[in-house]
Short mmCIF file of C-alpha atoms and ligand atoms in Angstrom, two decimals:
data_model
loop_
_atom_site.label_atom_id
_atom_site.label_comp_id
_atom_site.label_asym_id
_atom_site.label_seq_id
_atom_site.Cartn_x
_atom_site.Cartn_y
_atom_site.Cartn_z
CA MET A 24 0.00 0.00 0.00
CA PRO A 25 1.50 3.37 -0.93
CA ASP A 26 1.96 5.65 2.06
CA PHE A 27 0.43 8.70 0.39
CA LYS A 28 0.84 11.05 3.31
CA SER A 29 4.58 10.48 3.49
CA MET A 30 5.01 11.40 -0.18
CA THR A 31 5.99 14.75 -1.72
CA PRO A 32 3.82 16.30 -4.46
CA GLU A 33 6.42 15.14 -7.00
CA GLU A 34 6.28 11.54 -5.73
CA LEU A 35 2.50 11.62 -5.80
CA ALA A 36 2.61 12.97 -9.36
CA ALA A 37 4.84 10.06 -10.40
CA TRP A 38 2.45 7.62 -8.75
CA CYS A 39 -0.52 9.22 -10.53
CA LYS A 40 1.27 8.87 -13.87
CA ASP A 41 1.90 5.18 -13.13
CA GLN A 42 -1.85 4.83 -12.70
CA GLY A 43 -2.44 6.38 -16.12
CA GLN A 44 -3.54 9.69 -14.60
CA PRO A 45 -2.32 13.20 -15.37
CA ALA A 46 0.62 14.23 -13.21
CA PHE A 47 -1.12 17.37 -11.88
CA ARG A 48 -3.37 15.09 -9.82
CA GLY A 49 -0.36 14.62 -7.56
CA LYS A 50 -0.48 18.18 -6.33
CA GLN A 51 -4.26 18.05 -5.89
CA LEU A 52 -3.96 14.88 -3.86
CA PHE A 53 -1.21 16.42 -1.71
CA GLN A 54 -3.38 19.46 -1.03
CA TRP A 55 -6.38 17.37 0.01
CA LEU A 56 -4.36 15.11 2.27
CA HIS A 57 -2.68 18.06 3.97
CA ARG A 58 -6.04 19.63 4.67
CA GLY A 59 -6.89 16.62 6.81
CA VAL A 60 -9.60 14.89 4.76
CA THR A 61 -10.71 11.53 6.13
CA SER A 62 -12.08 10.01 2.95
CA THR A 63 -11.57 10.28 -0.81
CA GLN A 64 -15.21 11.39 -1.06
CA GLU A 65 -14.17 14.78 0.27
CA MET A 66 -11.82 15.25 -2.70
CA THR A 67 -14.59 16.81 -4.72
CA ASP A 68 -12.56 18.10 -7.66
CA LEU A 69 -11.08 14.67 -8.42
CA PRO A 70 -12.89 12.37 -10.85
CA LYS A 71 -14.79 9.43 -9.34
CA ALA A 72 -12.67 6.94 -11.28
CA PHE A 73 -9.48 8.37 -9.77
CA ARG A 74 -10.96 8.32 -6.29
CA ALA A 75 -11.77 4.65 -6.81
CA ILE A 76 -8.12 4.02 -7.73
CA LEU A 77 -7.08 5.77 -4.52
CA ASP A 78 -9.46 3.70 -2.44
CA GLN A 79 -8.17 0.51 -3.99
CA ALA A 80 -4.65 1.58 -3.12
CA GLY A 81 -5.59 1.90 0.56
CA GLY A 82 -7.47 5.20 0.65
CA VAL A 83 -6.94 7.82 3.32
CA ARG A 84 -5.53 6.70 6.65
CA PHE A 85 -5.67 9.02 9.64
CA PRO A 86 -5.49 9.04 13.45
CA THR A 87 -8.56 9.24 15.69
CA VAL A 88 -8.90 10.90 19.09
CA ALA A 89 -8.52 8.25 21.80
CA ARG A 90 -8.52 10.86 24.57
CA LYS A 91 -8.46 14.62 24.77
CA GLN A 92 -7.80 16.75 27.83
CA VAL A 93 -8.09 20.52 28.01
CA SER A 94 -6.33 22.43 30.77
CA LYS A 95 -8.57 24.76 32.74
CA LEU A 96 -5.51 26.76 33.76
CA ASP A 97 -4.01 27.76 30.41
CA GLY A 98 -5.98 26.12 27.57
CA THR A 99 -3.28 23.55 26.79
CA ILE A 100 -4.83 20.63 24.92
CA LYS A 101 -3.42 17.14 25.13
CA TYR A 102 -4.38 14.53 22.58
CA LEU A 103 -3.93 10.82 22.76
CA TRP A 104 -4.22 9.72 19.12
CA ARG A 105 -4.99 6.17 18.06
CA LEU A 106 -3.07 5.27 14.90
CA PRO A 107 -4.52 2.99 12.21
CA ASP A 108 -2.60 0.01 13.67
CA GLY A 109 -4.02 0.61 17.17
CA HIS A 110 -0.93 2.13 18.82
CA CYS A 111 -1.36 5.40 20.67
CA ILE A 112 0.78 8.55 20.67
CA GLU A 113 0.55 11.93 22.38
CA THR A 114 0.45 15.43 20.95
CA VAL A 115 0.19 18.63 22.98
CA LEU A 116 -1.10 21.98 21.77
CA MET A 117 0.27 24.91 23.76
CA ARG A 118 -1.15 28.41 23.51
CA TYR A 119 1.26 31.30 23.69
CA ARG A 120 0.82 34.98 23.03
CA HIS A 121 3.05 34.68 19.95
CA GLY A 122 0.97 31.83 18.51
CA ASN A 123 0.02 28.21 19.02
CA SER A 124 2.68 25.59 19.25
CA VAL A 125 2.26 21.86 18.82
CA CYS A 126 4.53 19.34 20.52
CA ILE A 127 4.59 16.13 18.51
CA SER A 128 5.85 12.58 19.13
CA SER A 129 8.43 10.98 16.86
CA GLN A 130 8.13 7.31 17.86
CA VAL A 131 5.70 4.95 19.56
CA GLY A 132 7.59 4.68 22.86
CA CYS A 133 11.32 5.35 23.13
CA ALA A 134 14.49 3.27 23.40
CA MET A 135 16.68 5.83 25.16
CA GLY A 136 15.93 4.86 28.76
CA CYS A 137 16.32 8.25 30.52
CA VAL A 138 15.52 7.48 34.16
CA PHE A 139 13.27 10.51 34.73
CA CYS A 140 11.11 10.06 31.64
CA ALA A 141 7.73 8.30 31.40
CA SER A 142 7.93 7.86 27.61
CA THR A 143 10.65 5.27 27.72
CA LEU A 144 9.26 2.94 30.38
CA GLY A 145 7.78 0.48 27.88
CA GLY A 146 10.65 0.77 25.37
CA ARG A 147 10.35 1.61 21.69
CA VAL A 148 7.52 -0.06 19.79
CA ARG A 149 8.11 1.44 16.34
CA ASN A 150 9.05 4.56 14.43
CA LEU A 151 6.38 6.95 13.23
CA THR A 152 6.20 7.53 9.48
CA ALA A 153 6.59 11.02 8.02
CA GLY A 154 2.84 10.99 7.38
CA GLU A 155 2.09 10.14 11.01
CA LEU A 156 4.33 12.98 12.16
CA LEU A 157 2.47 15.30 9.84
CA ASP A 158 -0.97 14.01 10.86
CA GLN A 159 -0.31 15.17 14.41
CA VAL A 160 -0.01 18.73 13.13
CA ILE A 161 -2.89 18.51 10.65
CA PHE A 162 -5.41 16.79 12.92
CA THR A 163 -4.54 18.80 16.03
CA GLN A 164 -5.20 21.91 13.98
CA LYS A 165 -8.39 20.47 12.55
CA ASP A 166 -9.82 19.12 15.81
CA SER A 167 -8.98 22.18 17.91
CA GLY A 168 -9.86 24.74 15.25
CA LEU A 169 -6.72 26.63 16.30
CA PRO A 170 -4.10 27.67 13.76
CA ILE A 171 -0.64 26.27 14.51
CA SER A 172 2.40 28.41 13.88
CA ASN A 173 5.16 26.50 15.67
CA ILE A 174 6.20 22.86 15.94
CA VAL A 175 8.41 21.25 18.55
CA LEU A 176 9.62 17.68 18.11
CA MET A 177 9.68 17.14 21.84
CA GLY A 178 6.99 14.55 22.48
CA ILE A 179 7.41 10.81 22.90
CA GLY A 180 10.44 9.28 21.18
CA GLU A 181 13.89 10.32 20.04
CA PRO A 182 13.64 12.15 16.70
CA LEU A 183 17.24 11.44 15.68
CA ASP A 184 16.61 7.72 16.26
CA ASN A 185 14.01 8.03 13.47
CA TYR A 186 16.14 10.29 11.30
CA ASP A 187 14.91 9.61 7.76
CA ASN A 188 11.22 9.91 8.57
CA VAL A 189 11.76 13.05 10.64
CA ARG A 190 13.82 14.60 7.84
CA ARG A 191 11.09 13.81 5.34
CA PHE A 192 8.46 15.23 7.67
CA LEU A 193 10.38 18.53 7.83
CA THR A 194 10.29 18.75 4.04
CA LEU A 195 6.57 17.94 3.87
CA VAL A 196 5.39 20.33 6.58
CA ASN A 197 7.44 23.10 4.99
CA ARG A 198 5.79 22.79 1.55
CA PRO A 199 3.71 25.80 0.48
CA GLU A 200 1.07 23.48 -1.03
CA GLY A 201 0.48 22.02 2.43
CA VAL A 202 0.80 23.16 6.04
CA HIS A 203 3.66 25.53 5.15
CA ILE A 204 5.41 26.07 8.45
CA GLY A 205 8.85 27.66 8.14
CA MET A 206 11.97 25.93 9.42
CA ARG A 207 12.60 28.79 11.85
CA HIS A 208 9.33 27.89 13.53
CA ILE A 209 10.38 24.30 14.15
CA SER A 210 12.48 22.93 17.04
CA LEU A 211 13.91 19.46 17.34
CA SER A 212 14.88 18.08 20.72
CA THR A 213 17.41 15.28 21.08
CA CYS A 214 18.92 13.37 23.99
CA GLY A 215 22.23 13.90 22.18
CA LEU A 216 22.83 11.32 19.44
CA VAL A 217 26.11 12.62 18.07
CA LYS A 218 25.89 11.00 14.63
CA GLY A 219 22.39 12.38 14.16
CA ILE A 220 23.46 15.88 15.20
CA ASP A 221 26.30 15.77 12.66
CA ARG A 222 23.97 14.55 9.94
CA LEU A 223 21.51 17.29 10.72
CA ALA A 224 24.27 19.90 10.68
CA GLU A 225 25.14 18.86 7.11
CA GLU A 226 21.58 19.59 5.99
CA GLY A 227 22.00 23.24 7.01
CA LEU A 228 18.34 23.62 8.03
CA GLN A 229 17.22 26.70 9.90
CA ILE A 230 15.45 24.71 12.63
CA THR A 231 16.34 25.16 16.30
CA LEU A 232 18.23 22.29 17.88
CA SER A 233 17.46 21.59 21.53
CA VAL A 234 19.80 19.28 23.36
CA SER A 235 18.49 17.53 26.47
CA LEU A 236 21.60 17.95 28.57
CA HIS A 237 20.41 17.58 32.18
CA ALA A 238 23.98 17.36 33.51
CA PRO A 239 27.36 18.89 32.57
CA ASP A 240 29.50 15.92 33.70
CA ASP A 241 29.68 12.28 32.67
CA GLU A 242 29.09 10.89 36.14
CA THR A 243 25.74 12.62 36.63
CA ARG A 244 24.65 12.46 33.00
CA SER A 245 25.37 8.74 32.57
CA ARG A 246 23.37 8.05 35.69
CA LEU A 247 20.35 9.89 34.27
CA MET A 248 20.73 9.11 30.57
CA PRO A 249 22.10 5.74 29.40
CA VAL A 250 22.81 7.28 25.98
CA ASN A 251 25.67 9.22 27.61
CA ARG A 252 27.56 6.06 28.54
CA ALA A 253 28.47 5.46 24.90
CA THR A 254 29.51 8.96 23.84
CA GLY A 255 30.10 11.18 26.85
CA VAL A 256 29.63 14.88 27.43
CA GLU A 257 32.87 15.90 25.69
CA ALA A 258 31.83 14.36 22.37
CA LEU A 259 28.35 15.82 22.70
CA PHE A 260 29.61 19.37 23.17
CA ALA A 261 32.02 18.90 20.26
CA ALA A 262 29.07 17.89 18.04
CA CYS A 263 27.13 20.94 19.25
CA ARG A 264 30.05 23.19 18.36
CA ARG A 265 30.18 21.67 14.86
CA TYR A 266 26.42 22.16 14.53
CA PHE A 267 26.72 25.83 15.38
CA GLU A 268 29.65 26.31 13.00
CA LYS A 269 27.70 24.76 10.11
CA THR A 270 24.30 26.33 10.69
CA GLY A 271 24.94 29.49 12.71
CA ARG A 272 21.94 28.55 14.82
CA ARG A 273 22.07 29.04 18.58
CA ILE A 274 21.63 25.77 20.47
CA SER A 275 19.17 25.45 23.29
CA TYR A 276 20.08 23.17 26.21
CA GLU A 277 17.29 21.58 28.22
CA TYR A 278 18.08 21.03 31.87
CA ALA A 279 15.48 19.30 34.08
CA MET A 280 16.26 20.25 37.65
CA ILE A 281 16.28 17.19 39.94
CA ASP A 282 16.58 17.50 43.70
CA GLY A 283 20.05 16.54 44.95
CA VAL A 284 21.09 15.05 41.60
CA ASN A 285 22.06 17.81 39.13
CA ASP A 286 21.08 21.01 40.94
CA THR A 287 24.10 21.89 43.10
CA PRO A 288 26.32 24.99 42.76
CA ARG A 289 29.05 22.62 41.55
CA HIS A 290 26.83 21.52 38.64
CA ALA A 291 26.01 25.12 37.76
CA ALA A 292 29.71 26.06 37.78
CA LEU A 293 30.62 23.09 35.60
CA LEU A 294 27.82 23.90 33.17
CA ALA A 295 28.98 27.51 32.96
CA ASP A 296 32.55 26.30 32.24
CA ARG A 297 31.29 24.07 29.44
CA LEU A 298 29.20 26.77 27.79
CA ALA A 299 31.59 29.68 28.26
CA GLY A 300 32.33 31.28 24.90
CA THR A 301 29.57 29.42 23.03
CA VAL A 302 26.30 30.79 21.70
CA ALA A 303 23.83 28.93 23.84
CA HIS A 304 20.64 29.21 25.77
CA VAL A 305 19.81 27.12 28.83
CA ASN A 306 16.23 26.19 29.49
CA LEU A 307 15.75 25.12 33.09
CA ILE A 308 12.78 22.79 33.49
CA PRO A 309 11.29 22.04 36.88
CA LEU A 310 11.23 18.21 36.85
CA ASN A 311 7.81 16.83 36.17
CA PHE A 312 6.79 14.26 38.69
CA VAL A 313 6.71 10.72 37.23
CA GLU A 314 4.92 8.16 39.36
CA GLU A 315 7.32 5.33 38.59
CA SER A 316 10.40 7.28 39.64
CA SER A 317 11.72 8.38 43.02
CA LEU A 318 13.27 11.57 41.61
CA ARG A 319 11.93 14.86 42.94
CA PRO A 320 11.82 18.39 41.50
CA SER A 321 14.63 20.64 42.69
CA PRO A 322 13.92 23.58 45.03
CA HIS A 323 17.06 25.38 43.77
CA VAL A 324 15.99 26.44 40.26
CA ALA A 325 16.21 30.20 40.88
CA ALA A 326 19.66 29.99 42.50
CA PHE A 327 20.93 27.81 39.66
CA GLN A 328 19.64 30.30 37.11
CA ARG A 329 21.28 33.21 38.95
CA GLN A 330 24.60 31.41 39.06
CA LEU A 331 24.52 30.81 35.29
CA GLU A 332 23.54 34.39 34.56
CA GLN A 333 26.34 35.73 36.74
CA ARG A 334 28.66 33.86 34.40
CA GLY A 335 27.04 35.50 31.37
CA ILE A 336 25.00 32.51 30.24
CA THR A 337 21.41 33.07 29.18
CA ALA A 338 19.11 30.87 31.22
CA THR A 339 15.35 30.85 31.43
CA VAL A 340 12.95 28.78 33.50
CA ARG A 341 10.32 27.00 31.49
CA ARG A 342 6.77 27.96 32.30
CA ARG A 343 4.72 24.95 33.23
CA LEU A 344 1.70 24.51 30.99
CA GLY A 345 -1.07 21.98 31.36
CA SER A 346 0.04 20.82 34.80
CA ASP A 347 -3.53 19.81 35.61
CA ILE A 348 -3.77 17.40 32.65
CA ASP A 349 -0.58 15.28 32.75
CA ALA A 350 0.66 17.31 29.81
CA SER A 351 4.28 16.19 30.14
CA CYS A 352 5.96 13.48 28.11
CA GLY A 353 4.49 10.05 27.94
CA GLN A 354 2.22 10.28 30.94
CA LEU A 355 -1.11 10.05 29.17
CA ARG A 356 -0.06 7.17 26.93
CA ARG A 357 1.35 5.41 29.98
CA LYS A 358 -1.93 5.74 31.85
CA ALA A 359 -3.93 4.51 28.86
CA MET A 360 -1.63 1.47 28.53
CA GLN A 361 -1.98 0.67 32.22
CA ALA A 362 -5.76 0.98 32.03
CA GLN A 363 -5.78 -1.41 29.06
CA ALA A 364 -3.64 -3.93 30.94
CA ARG A 365 -5.92 -3.97 33.97
N1 SAH B 8 14.04 12.35 22.95
C1 SAH B 8 14.07 13.77 22.83
C2 SAH B 8 12.70 14.43 22.81
C3 SAH B 8 11.65 13.94 23.78
S1 SAH B 8 11.76 14.33 25.48
C4 SAH B 8 14.93 14.38 23.90
O1 SAH B 8 15.44 13.64 24.74
O2 SAH B 8 15.15 15.57 23.87
C5 SAH B 8 11.38 16.03 25.60
C6 SAH B 8 12.07 16.72 26.77
O3 SAH B 8 11.42 16.42 28.03
C7 SAH B 8 13.51 16.29 26.96
O4 SAH B 8 14.30 17.41 27.26
C8 SAH B 8 13.41 15.36 28.14
O5 SAH B 8 14.64 15.16 28.74
C9 SAH B 8 12.39 16.07 28.98
N2 SAH B 8 11.77 15.27 30.04
C10 SAH B 8 11.44 13.97 30.03
N3 SAH B 8 10.91 13.60 31.21
C11 SAH B 8 10.87 14.70 31.98
C12 SAH B 8 10.42 14.97 33.30
N4 SAH B 8 9.91 14.02 34.07
N5 SAH B 8 10.54 16.23 33.75
C13 SAH B 8 11.06 17.22 32.99
N6 SAH B 8 11.50 17.02 31.74
C14 SAH B 8 11.41 15.78 31.23
#
């Protein structure tokens, strides 16, 4: 079955020609799919015979809402989508003054094993296709009725562990015939896969790279993030330097503050040493409570931020959105899986 939604207009045109159809149908099909139609019947300017060909080839596949939660505090909407094969993924719509931002998942589950993260508890089930990445944007926009201007690849999964599909998604969502979101309005967050960062640097995209750092030293970072045991902090910072040299884009470092683990003045000093002389931005995140873990949020966020700023490093504290609706990574999917198992 052709995966229509993962195809570019040019690929769809080639497919149409193979079916004995005019190539311009490719662009029409792309436009319909990217508007979030759920059946070929909605494609009213396409001939019936062509729609029948599409249906025979598998028709339109799309996610359905398995659960939806709306925050009473700030209007954040969290979706649990059911994919055509039955697996569930999360997408979060966040409302900011500068526009609406959607946080999308890149995989069903995650293989990275970070000890503070709910998304990785059941491991990685499979990669999402480019079309499934895109559907999160299209159907969140459609269901909520809210226009989306920014995308963050910061939901469940490790985007650089699904490189090809994520790369293809970036191309698709950027196309003027479709959703048309500019690269500067897209952020990609990684736990620090060095090969992936280097590959991305070569592409020279204008997206923002966020690196989930969480610790400036190997001892602390390897304890929190198994991925660090293979490469180490030194190699990660070297890759970040190369990324900046190639793209000129400032890197954003995510730092979840965990009580007694990575929040001491020593950690702040080390972090400042590491980032001195680089163009960086540190985003301090109060740890979100995960039931399965004994880690606690740090009470020292403000002091940590001050210490970084005294050393000339830009650091902000992330505002918590949707705290009344389990809006942080993996928690809704986790709950749904547990409910199913009971
Ligand atoms: N795999 C990618 C993207 C998904 S995680 C990455 O690691 O960046 C999105 C962000 O949420 C990461 O910075 C991750 O470290 C962070 N995160 C995960 N669990 C968290 C928790 N309990 N509290 C705060 N941040 C968390």
